């Protein structure tokens, strides 16, 4: 059963899908319609899940399930992945490419892991540049751990290795 994203508890489980590019207005509307229909019917072993989604910055899809209501199962999670894959293939968004890092500057800059050194040298990102930490697992972390300076994320291990 779909509920507004903001009404979910901070303990609700989240899955973040980052696009390689911004969605167009038409894509955002169609993606929202698809996810609205999916979350309305999302179930685990026949039990309704309390679910929602939100599109952030026209580039990130966040699915959420309040597991205190009913726990998401492997099969139900597989169902959500199928829907995201369908969206991904329809619009060629690269939602499953985990080798891309998104930085929040005036706009969202997406950088391939293999280009981190080069883009840092070019000034695209620095230690304090905000980066999306897409490994957060609960809704409450979206406010506290999702967007952080690069030197406070997993990227810090690369900072000493990358010559400026």
Short mmCIF file of C-alpha atoms in Angstrom, two decimals:
data_model
loop_
_atom_site.label_atom_id
_atom_site.label_comp_id
_atom_site.label_asym_id
_atom_site.label_seq_id
_atom_site.Cartn_x
_atom_site.Cartn_y
_atom_site.Cartn_z
CA UNK A 1 0.00 0.00 0.00
CA UNK A 2 1.36 3.37 -1.04
CA UNK A 3 1.73 6.09 1.58
CA UNK A 4 3.26 9.55 1.18
CA UNK A 5 7.04 9.34 1.51
CA UNK A 6 7.20 11.94 4.27
CA UNK A 7 4.83 9.90 6.47
CA UNK A 8 7.12 6.87 6.60
CA UNK A 9 9.09 6.32 9.80
CA UNK A 10 12.79 7.17 9.70
CA UNK A 11 13.44 3.45 10.18
CA UNK A 12 11.82 2.57 6.84
CA UNK A 13 14.21 0.65 4.58
CA UNK A 14 15.32 2.47 1.43
CA UNK A 15 16.89 1.53 -1.87
CA UNK A 16 18.55 4.30 -3.86
CA UNK A 17 18.93 4.20 -7.64
CA UNK A 18 21.12 6.87 -9.21
CA UNK A 19 20.70 7.83 -12.83
CA UNK A 20 23.63 8.79 -15.03
CA UNK A 21 21.63 11.86 -16.09
CA UNK A 22 18.68 14.00 -15.09
CA UNK A 23 15.21 12.80 -16.01
CA UNK A 24 13.24 14.88 -18.45
CA UNK A 25 9.91 16.18 -17.20
CA UNK A 26 8.06 13.56 -19.29
CA UNK A 27 10.31 10.78 -17.94
CA UNK A 28 9.83 11.94 -14.36
CA UNK A 29 6.06 11.90 -14.76
CA UNK A 30 6.02 8.44 -16.36
CA UNK A 31 8.48 7.06 -13.79
CA UNK A 32 6.27 8.45 -11.01
CA UNK A 33 3.19 6.83 -12.54
CA UNK A 34 4.97 3.47 -12.86
CA UNK A 35 6.30 3.58 -9.29
CA UNK A 36 2.98 4.77 -7.90
CA UNK A 37 1.22 1.78 -9.47
CA UNK A 38 3.95 -0.59 -8.28
CA UNK A 39 4.08 0.67 -4.67
CA UNK A 40 0.29 0.56 -4.46
CA UNK A 41 0.42 -3.20 -5.11
CA UNK A 42 3.82 -4.11 -3.62
CA UNK A 43 3.42 -7.20 -1.42
CA UNK A 44 5.58 -9.76 0.37
CA UNK A 45 4.17 -13.30 0.46
CA UNK A 46 0.68 -11.89 -0.15
CA UNK A 47 0.96 -9.34 2.67
CA UNK A 48 0.70 -5.66 1.78
CA UNK A 49 3.81 -3.60 2.34
CA UNK A 50 3.66 -0.01 3.55
CA UNK A 51 5.68 1.56 0.78
CA UNK A 52 6.54 4.74 -1.00
CA UNK A 53 9.00 6.33 -3.37
CA UNK A 54 10.42 9.73 -4.04
CA UNK A 55 12.40 11.19 -6.91
CA UNK A 56 15.17 13.49 -5.72
CA UNK A 57 16.94 16.07 -7.89
CA UNK A 58 15.28 14.55 -10.98
CA UNK A 59 18.10 12.01 -10.91
CA UNK A 60 17.61 9.65 -7.96
CA UNK A 61 14.82 7.17 -7.33
CA UNK A 62 14.37 6.19 -3.70
CA UNK A 63 12.06 3.25 -2.95
CA UNK A 64 11.03 2.73 0.66
CA UNK A 65 9.28 0.06 2.71
CA UNK A 66 8.27 0.33 6.36
CA UNK A 67 9.36 -3.08 7.58
CA UNK A 68 7.76 -2.54 10.98
CA UNK A 69 4.43 -2.98 9.15
CA UNK A 70 5.41 -6.04 7.11
CA UNK A 71 8.93 -7.15 6.21
CA UNK A 72 10.04 -7.04 2.60
CA UNK A 73 11.04 -10.51 1.40
CA UNK A 74 13.59 -11.55 -1.18
CA UNK A 75 10.82 -12.09 -3.72
CA UNK A 76 9.27 -8.69 -3.04
CA UNK A 77 12.66 -7.00 -3.37
CA UNK A 78 13.19 -8.90 -6.64
CA UNK A 79 9.86 -7.46 -7.81
CA UNK A 80 11.03 -3.93 -7.09
CA UNK A 81 14.27 -4.57 -8.97
CA UNK A 82 12.27 -5.78 -11.99
CA UNK A 83 10.30 -2.52 -12.03
CA UNK A 84 13.47 -0.42 -11.71
CA UNK A 85 15.11 -2.47 -14.50
CA UNK A 86 12.09 -1.83 -16.70
CA UNK A 87 12.40 1.92 -16.08
CA UNK A 88 16.15 1.73 -16.62
CA UNK A 89 15.83 -0.05 -19.96
CA UNK A 90 12.98 2.16 -21.16
CA UNK A 91 14.92 5.40 -20.62
CA UNK A 92 18.56 4.17 -20.69
CA UNK A 93 19.36 5.69 -17.29
CA UNK A 94 22.14 3.34 -16.07
CA UNK A 95 20.40 2.97 -12.70
CA UNK A 96 22.46 -0.11 -11.83
CA UNK A 97 25.91 1.28 -12.66
CA UNK A 98 27.64 1.31 -9.28
CA UNK A 99 30.86 2.60 -10.83
CA UNK A 100 29.51 6.17 -10.95
CA UNK A 101 29.83 8.75 -8.20
CA UNK A 102 27.47 11.73 -8.08
CA UNK A 103 28.69 15.03 -6.68
CA UNK A 104 26.34 17.84 -5.71
CA UNK A 105 27.62 21.16 -6.90
CA UNK A 106 25.52 23.79 -8.68
CA UNK A 107 24.20 20.75 -10.51
CA UNK A 108 24.76 17.03 -10.15
CA UNK A 109 28.08 15.89 -11.64
CA UNK A 110 28.37 12.15 -12.30
CA UNK A 111 31.91 10.79 -12.47
CA UNK A 112 33.12 7.29 -13.30
CA UNK A 113 35.29 5.72 -10.58
CA UNK A 114 38.11 5.38 -13.09
CA UNK A 115 38.02 9.16 -13.59
CA UNK A 116 38.19 10.21 -9.91
CA UNK A 117 41.85 11.22 -10.03
CA UNK A 118 41.51 13.16 -13.27
CA UNK A 119 38.33 14.96 -12.23
CA UNK A 120 39.80 15.91 -8.87
CA UNK A 121 42.85 17.37 -10.60
CA UNK A 122 40.47 19.28 -12.91
CA UNK A 123 38.72 20.72 -9.85
CA UNK A 124 35.40 18.93 -10.45
CA UNK A 125 35.53 17.72 -6.86
CA UNK A 126 37.60 18.29 -3.76
CA UNK A 127 37.68 17.00 -0.18
CA UNK A 128 34.67 19.10 0.83
CA UNK A 129 32.60 18.63 -2.34
CA UNK A 130 29.25 17.09 -1.47
CA UNK A 131 28.84 13.51 -2.64
CA UNK A 132 25.83 11.20 -2.67
CA UNK A 133 26.43 8.25 -0.39
CA UNK A 134 23.95 5.83 -1.99
CA UNK A 135 24.62 3.01 0.46
CA UNK A 136 22.31 4.43 3.14
CA UNK A 137 19.72 1.86 4.15
CA UNK A 138 17.03 3.69 6.12
CA UNK A 139 14.99 6.81 5.45
CA UNK A 140 16.39 8.74 8.41
CA UNK A 141 19.89 8.48 6.93
CA UNK A 142 18.76 10.43 3.87
CA UNK A 143 18.94 13.57 6.00
CA UNK A 144 22.09 12.72 7.93
CA UNK A 145 24.29 10.44 5.82
CA UNK A 146 23.19 10.60 2.20
CA UNK A 147 24.84 13.85 1.12
CA UNK A 148 28.17 14.43 2.78
CA UNK A 149 31.53 16.04 2.03
CA UNK A 150 33.69 13.59 0.09
CA UNK A 151 36.17 13.34 2.96
CA UNK A 152 33.41 12.00 5.23
CA UNK A 153 32.41 9.15 2.90
CA UNK A 154 33.98 6.01 1.50
CA UNK A 155 35.83 8.32 -0.93
CA UNK A 156 38.19 9.38 1.86
CA UNK A 157 40.28 6.29 1.22
CA UNK A 158 40.98 7.64 -2.27
CA UNK A 159 41.86 11.16 -1.19
CA UNK A 160 45.37 10.33 0.00
CA UNK A 161 46.00 8.25 -3.12
CA UNK A 162 44.94 10.95 -5.57
CA UNK A 163 47.53 13.57 -6.36
CA UNK A 164 46.20 17.10 -6.77
#
